[in-house]
Coordinates of C-alpha atoms and ligand atoms in Angstrom, one line a residue:
M24 CA 50.3 61.2 -3.0
R25 CA 48.0 64.2 -3.3
D26 CA 49.4 67.7 -3.4
Y27 CA 49.4 69.4 0.0
Y28 CA 48.1 72.6 -1.5
D29 CA 45.2 70.7 -3.2
I30 CA 44.3 69.0 0.1
L31 CA 43.8 72.4 1.8
G32 CA 42.2 73.9 -1.4
L33 CA 44.9 76.5 -1.8
D34 CA 47.5 77.5 -4.4
S35 CA 51.2 77.6 -3.7
S36 CA 51.2 81.4 -3.0
A37 CA 48.9 81.0 0.0
S38 CA 49.9 83.0 3.1
Q39 CA 50.3 81.5 6.6
D40 CA 47.1 83.0 7.6
E41 CA 45.2 81.4 4.7
I42 CA 46.8 78.1 5.5
K43 CA 45.7 78.3 9.1
R44 CA 42.2 79.4 8.2
A45 CA 41.8 76.6 5.6
F46 CA 43.0 74.0 8.1
R47 CA 40.6 75.2 10.8
R48 CA 37.7 75.0 8.4
L49 CA 38.6 71.6 7.0
A50 CA 39.5 70.1 10.4
R51 CA 36.1 71.1 11.7
E52 CA 34.4 69.7 8.6
H53 CA 36.2 66.4 8.4
H54 CA 36.9 65.6 12.0
P55 CA 36.0 62.0 12.7
D56 CA 34.0 63.0 15.7
V57 CA 31.8 65.0 13.4
K58 CA 31.6 62.4 10.6
K59 CA 31.0 59.4 12.7
N60 CA 29.4 57.4 9.9
D61 CA 32.1 58.0 7.3
P62 CA 34.8 55.4 7.4
Q63 CA 36.9 57.6 5.1
A64 CA 36.8 60.5 7.6
G65 CA 39.8 59.3 9.6
E66 CA 42.0 59.0 6.5
R67 CA 40.9 62.4 5.1
F68 CA 41.5 64.1 8.4
K69 CA 45.0 62.6 8.6
E70 CA 45.7 64.0 5.1
I71 CA 44.5 67.5 6.1
N72 CA 46.6 67.4 9.2
E73 CA 49.7 66.2 7.4
A74 CA 49.3 68.9 4.8
Y75 CA 48.9 71.5 7.5
Q76 CA 51.9 70.2 9.5
V77 CA 54.2 70.7 6.4
L78 CA 52.8 74.0 5.0
S79 CA 52.5 75.7 8.4
D80 CA 56.2 75.2 9.0
P81 CA 58.1 77.7 6.8
Q82 CA 61.2 75.5 6.7
R83 CA 59.4 72.3 5.7
R84 CA 57.1 74.2 3.3
S85 CA 60.1 75.5 1.3
Q86 CA 61.6 72.0 1.3
Y87 CA 58.2 70.7 -0.1
D88 CA 58.0 73.6 -2.7
Q89 CA 61.5 72.7 -3.9
F90 CA 61.5 68.9 -3.9
G91 CA 57.8 68.0 -3.8
T92 CA 58.4 65.9 -0.7
V93 CA 59.6 66.4 2.9
S94 CA 61.7 64.3 5.2
P95 CA 59.7 62.1 7.5
M96 CA 58.6 63.6 10.7
T97 CA 60.8 63.0 13.7
A98 CA 59.6 61.4 16.9
A99 CA 59.4 64.8 18.4
E100 CA 57.2 66.2 15.6
E101 CA 54.9 63.2 15.9
F102 CA 54.0 64.5 19.3
R103 CA 52.7 67.6 17.7
D104 CA 50.6 65.5 15.4
F105 CA 47.0 66.1 16.2
G106 CA 46.4 62.4 15.4
L107 CA 42.8 61.7 16.0
G108 CA 42.4 64.0 18.9
S109 CA 39.0 65.1 20.1
F110 CA 37.2 68.0 18.6
N111 CA 37.6 70.1 21.7
D112 CA 41.4 69.6 21.6
I113 CA 41.5 71.0 18.1
F114 CA 39.7 74.1 19.2
D115 CA 41.8 74.5 22.3
M116 CA 44.9 74.3 20.2
F117 CA 43.8 77.0 17.8
F118 CA 42.0 79.4 20.0
G119 CA 44.9 79.6 22.3
R120 CA 43.1 78.3 25.4
R121 CA 45.5 76.8 27.9
P122 CA 44.6 75.3 31.2
A123 CA 45.1 77.6 34.2
G124 CA 48.5 77.6 35.7
M125 CA 50.2 76.6 32.5
D126 CA 51.6 80.0 31.7
R127 CA 55.1 78.9 32.2
D128 CA 56.8 81.9 30.6
A129 CA 55.2 84.4 33.1
P130 CA 57.6 86.0 35.5
V131 CA 57.2 84.9 39.1
R132 CA 57.7 87.3 42.0
G133 CA 60.1 86.2 44.6
T134 CA 58.8 84.9 47.9
D135 CA 58.4 87.3 50.9
L136 CA 60.5 86.4 53.9
R137 CA 59.9 86.9 57.6
Y138 CA 62.5 87.5 60.2
D139 CA 61.6 87.7 64.0
L140 CA 63.8 90.2 65.8
E141 CA 63.8 90.7 69.6
I142 CA 64.9 94.1 70.9
S143 CA 65.1 95.6 74.4
L144 CA 62.7 98.2 75.7
E145 CA 65.7 100.7 75.8
D146 CA 66.4 100.0 72.1
A147 CA 62.7 100.4 71.3
A148 CA 62.7 103.8 73.2
R149 CA 65.8 105.2 71.5
G150 CA 65.6 103.6 68.1
V151 CA 68.5 101.4 67.0
E152 CA 70.3 99.9 64.0
R153 CA 70.7 96.2 64.1
E154 CA 72.5 93.8 61.8
I155 CA 70.7 90.7 60.8
E156 CA 71.9 87.7 58.8
I157 CA 69.4 86.0 56.6
E158 CA 69.6 83.1 54.1
R159 CA 67.5 83.5 50.9
L160 CA 67.3 82.3 47.4
D161 CA 69.2 84.9 45.4
T162 CA 70.0 85.5 41.8
C163 CA 72.9 83.1 41.1
P164 CA 76.0 85.2 40.9
S165 CA 77.7 82.7 38.6
C166 CA 75.2 82.7 35.7
F167 CA 73.3 86.0 36.6
G168 CA 70.1 84.0 36.9
T169 CA 70.1 82.5 33.4
G170 CA 70.8 79.0 34.7
A171 CA 73.2 78.4 31.9
E172 CA 77.0 77.9 32.4
R173 CA 78.9 80.9 31.2
G174 CA 79.3 81.0 27.4
S175 CA 76.2 78.8 26.8
T176 CA 72.6 79.7 26.4
P177 CA 69.3 77.8 26.9
E178 CA 68.2 75.9 23.8
T179 CA 64.7 75.1 22.5
C180 CA 63.7 71.7 23.9
P181 CA 64.1 69.1 21.1
T182 CA 61.3 66.9 22.5
C183 CA 58.5 69.4 22.6
R184 CA 60.0 71.9 20.2
G185 CA 59.5 74.6 22.8
S186 CA 55.8 74.1 23.5
G187 CA 56.5 72.5 26.9
Q188 CA 53.8 69.9 26.3
M189 CA 53.6 66.4 24.8
R190 CA 50.4 65.0 23.2
Y191 CA 49.7 61.3 23.1
S192 CA 46.9 60.1 21.0
Q193 CA 45.4 56.7 21.4
R194 CA 42.7 54.8 19.7
T195 CA 40.7 52.3 21.8
A196 CA 37.5 50.4 21.5
L197 CA 35.7 53.2 23.4
G198 CA 37.0 55.9 21.1
S199 CA 40.1 58.0 20.6
F200 CA 41.8 59.8 23.4
T201 CA 44.4 62.5 23.4
Q202 CA 46.4 63.2 26.5
I203 CA 48.4 66.3 27.0
T204 CA 51.3 66.0 29.5
T205 CA 54.1 68.2 30.5
C206 CA 57.2 67.5 28.5
N207 CA 59.4 65.2 30.5
Q208 CA 62.6 66.5 29.1
C209 CA 62.2 70.2 29.9
G210 CA 59.6 69.9 32.6
G211 CA 57.3 72.4 30.7
A212 CA 59.9 75.2 30.3
G213 CA 60.2 74.7 26.6
T214 CA 64.0 75.1 26.8
V215 CA 66.8 72.9 27.9
L216 CA 70.2 73.7 29.3
R217 CA 72.9 71.7 27.6
H218 CA 75.4 73.1 30.1
P219 CA 73.5 74.0 33.3
C220 CA 75.3 76.4 35.7
K221 CA 77.3 74.4 38.2
Q222 CA 76.5 76.7 41.1
C223 CA 72.7 76.7 40.9
R224 CA 72.3 73.5 38.9
G225 CA 70.4 75.5 36.2
S226 CA 67.7 77.0 38.5
G227 CA 69.1 80.5 38.2
R228 CA 68.8 81.0 42.0
T229 CA 70.9 79.8 44.8
P230 CA 70.7 80.1 48.6
L231 CA 73.0 82.9 49.8
K232 CA 73.7 84.4 53.2
K233 CA 73.2 88.1 53.4
T234 CA 73.8 90.6 56.2
L235 CA 71.4 93.5 56.3
T236 CA 71.2 96.6 58.5
V237 CA 67.7 97.2 59.9
T238 CA 67.0 100.7 61.1
I239 CA 64.4 100.4 63.9
P240 CA 62.7 103.8 64.5
K241 CA 62.0 104.8 68.1
G242 CA 58.7 104.0 69.7
V243 CA 58.2 100.6 68.1
D244 CA 56.2 97.9 70.0
T245 CA 55.7 94.2 69.9
G246 CA 53.8 93.1 66.9
M247 CA 55.0 95.9 64.6
R248 CA 56.8 94.9 61.5
L249 CA 59.2 96.7 59.2
R250 CA 59.1 96.0 55.5
L251 CA 62.4 95.9 53.6
T252 CA 61.3 96.3 50.0
G253 CA 63.1 94.0 47.6
E254 CA 65.1 92.1 50.3
G255 CA 63.1 88.9 50.0
E256 CA 63.9 86.1 47.6
A257 CA 64.9 86.8 43.9
G258 CA 62.1 86.4 41.4
E259 CA 62.0 83.9 38.5
R260 CA 62.1 84.7 34.8
G261 CA 62.6 88.4 35.5
G262 CA 59.9 88.6 38.2
E263 CA 60.5 91.3 40.9
R264 CA 62.1 90.4 44.2
G265 CA 60.0 89.6 47.2
D266 CA 60.1 91.8 50.4
L267 CA 61.5 91.0 53.8
Y268 CA 59.3 91.6 56.8
V269 CA 61.0 92.1 60.2
F270 CA 58.6 91.3 63.0
L271 CA 59.5 93.1 66.2
D272 CA 59.3 91.7 69.6
V273 CA 60.1 94.0 72.5
A274 CA 61.4 91.9 75.4
P275 CA 59.8 92.2 78.9
H276 CA 61.7 94.7 81.1
P277 CA 62.6 94.0 84.7
V278 CA 61.4 97.4 85.9
F279 CA 59.0 98.9 83.4
E280 CA 55.7 97.7 82.1
R281 CA 54.5 99.3 78.9
R282 CA 50.9 100.4 78.4
G283 CA 50.7 102.1 75.0
N284 CA 53.2 104.9 75.1
D285 CA 53.2 105.1 78.9
L286 CA 55.5 103.3 81.2
V287 CA 54.5 101.9 84.6
C288 CA 56.7 100.9 87.5
E289 CA 56.5 100.4 91.3
I290 CA 58.4 102.1 94.1
P291 CA 58.5 100.7 97.6
I292 CA 58.2 103.4 100.4
S293 CA 58.1 103.0 104.2
I294 CA 55.1 104.0 106.4
T295 CA 57.1 107.0 107.7
Q296 CA 57.9 108.2 104.2
A297 CA 54.2 107.9 103.4
A298 CA 53.2 109.7 106.5
L299 CA 55.8 112.4 106.6
G300 CA 56.5 112.9 102.9
D301 CA 59.9 112.6 101.2
E302 CA 61.9 112.8 98.1
V303 CA 62.3 109.5 96.3
D304 CA 64.3 108.2 93.3
V305 CA 62.0 107.3 90.5
P306 CA 63.7 105.1 87.8
T307 CA 63.3 106.3 84.2
L308 CA 64.8 105.1 80.9
D309 CA 67.1 108.1 81.1
G310 CA 68.3 107.3 84.7
P311 CA 66.8 108.0 88.1
A312 CA 64.8 111.2 88.7
V313 CA 64.3 112.7 92.1
H314 CA 60.6 113.2 92.8
A315 CA 58.9 114.6 95.9
I316 CA 56.0 112.6 97.5
P317 CA 53.7 114.5 99.8
A318 CA 53.0 113.9 103.5
G319 CA 50.0 111.6 103.9
T320 CA 50.7 109.5 100.7
Q321 CA 48.3 106.5 100.6
P322 CA 49.2 103.0 99.4
D323 CA 49.0 102.7 95.6
D324 CA 49.1 106.4 95.1
V325 CA 50.7 107.1 91.7
V326 CA 53.4 109.6 90.9
T327 CA 53.3 110.7 87.3
I328 CA 56.4 112.2 85.5
P329 CA 55.2 113.7 82.2
G330 CA 57.2 112.9 79.0
K331 CA 59.2 110.1 80.6
G332 CA 57.3 107.3 78.8
M333 CA 57.9 105.8 75.4
P334 CA 58.2 108.0 72.3
D335 CA 55.3 107.9 70.0
P336 CA 56.4 107.0 66.4
R337 CA 54.1 109.8 65.2
G338 CA 55.8 112.3 67.6
G339 CA 55.6 113.2 71.3
R340 CA 56.2 111.0 74.2
G341 CA 54.1 109.1 76.8
D342 CA 54.3 109.6 80.6
L343 CA 55.9 107.5 83.4
H344 CA 53.6 106.4 86.2
A345 CA 55.2 105.2 89.4
R346 CA 52.9 103.3 91.8
L347 CA 53.9 103.8 95.5
R348 CA 53.9 100.6 97.4
V349 CA 53.8 101.2 101.2
R350 CA 55.7 98.5 103.0
V351 CA 54.6 97.8 106.5
P352 CA 57.6 96.8 108.7
T353 CA 57.5 93.2 110.0
N354 CA 60.7 93.1 112.1
L355 CA 60.0 95.6 114.9
S356 CA 62.5 95.9 117.8
A357 CA 61.1 96.2 121.3
E358 CA 61.9 100.0 121.2
E359 CA 60.1 100.4 117.8
R360 CA 57.1 98.5 119.2
R361 CA 57.0 100.8 122.2
L362 CA 57.1 103.9 120.1
L363 CA 54.3 102.7 117.8
Q364 CA 52.2 101.9 120.8
E365 CA 52.8 105.4 122.2
L366 CA 51.8 106.8 118.8
A367 CA 48.6 104.8 118.8
K368 CA 47.9 106.1 122.3
L369 CA 48.5 109.8 121.2
R370 CA 46.2 109.3 118.3
G371 CA 43.5 107.9 120.6
E372 CA 43.6 104.5 119.0
N373 CA 42.7 101.5 121.1
V374 CA 45.2 99.0 119.7
K375 CA 45.0 95.5 121.1
P376 CA 48.2 93.7 119.9
Q377 CA 47.6 90.0 119.5
K378 CA 48.8 87.9 122.4
K379 CA 51.7 85.7 121.5
K380 CA 50.9 82.0 121.0
L381 CA 52.3 79.6 123.6
T382 CA 54.4 77.9 120.9
D383 CA 56.0 81.2 119.9
K384 CA 56.8 81.8 123.6
V385 CA 58.6 78.4 123.8
K386 CA 60.5 79.2 120.6
E387 CA 61.7 82.5 122.1
M388 CA 62.9 80.8 125.3
L389 CA 64.9 78.3 123.3
Q390 CA 66.7 81.0 121.3
Ligands
ZN8 ZN1 73.8 79.8 38.2
ZN9 ZN1 60.3 70.0 26.2

């Protein structure tokens, strides 16, 4: 067997850098894809590769330096063997290119969560603190997110030796193929847990219920959201926590309708109140307020009470608009009817009350 240093054209004092450089140069030169017509190329390339595999590994190199031989490669190491992989694969390996999405060591930020919260108009007007309960993936309290049972630590995956990948090389009639797959023992993580945490089964995160107090400022409206920084799910591999967004929904109110920061309501009044003027109770969020309506109020006239609307989150407060609905009486007694007819006469109105239908007359007689 040829000396590994001779194969790479180096002497035994070569540095790791020199070994790597020599291998790159020779691999390019002797790769079977390049020397297609040379039947020896495959053998030569294997030799170069073998020499590199030993000399680039400090432990195996020192074994080789001492004993002039190394123990046979394990099955796991065979997977690292470049075999007769394609030219591009060699370059990808050495120039550190890795397919997108393969950066398995990168920290991952926790997922943002959404919580829909319905509040009353009164709560929206005054501001309120509400307790909410959420369930989220949290850092496992048993292993503190490491995924390892207490007293044990993750170990380098023996199958892929920490690379997270496995390479399969195959030679067929159509040429040689190299396939890179995710390591099936560690799932690409590069580490395995001999003793995974029992609570989170090694994931480092576990679903936990959490009660949070949400402070809702006054003046909020439907569609607004509050962000609770860091109250989303726990990150992975040291990634920061996600956020929790509380989406607010202000429930419809039986009395008030909201228009921006103003409130609108309706107040029924009688024709005599409208004609003579009166003092009426106007409902507000702070309780009823007495308000005068002038004589001669028309249907749908609006009474405005300034500063009794919704608070503006930026300061100030909207107004309250009460629309006056004049109710025309429908249940007149004979006396009331007579007085109204007299009123009409006094006002010079020629009122012609509708004649009662025959059927109504019969109904009256039967009563
Ligand atoms: Zn755990
Ligand atoms: Zn692995």
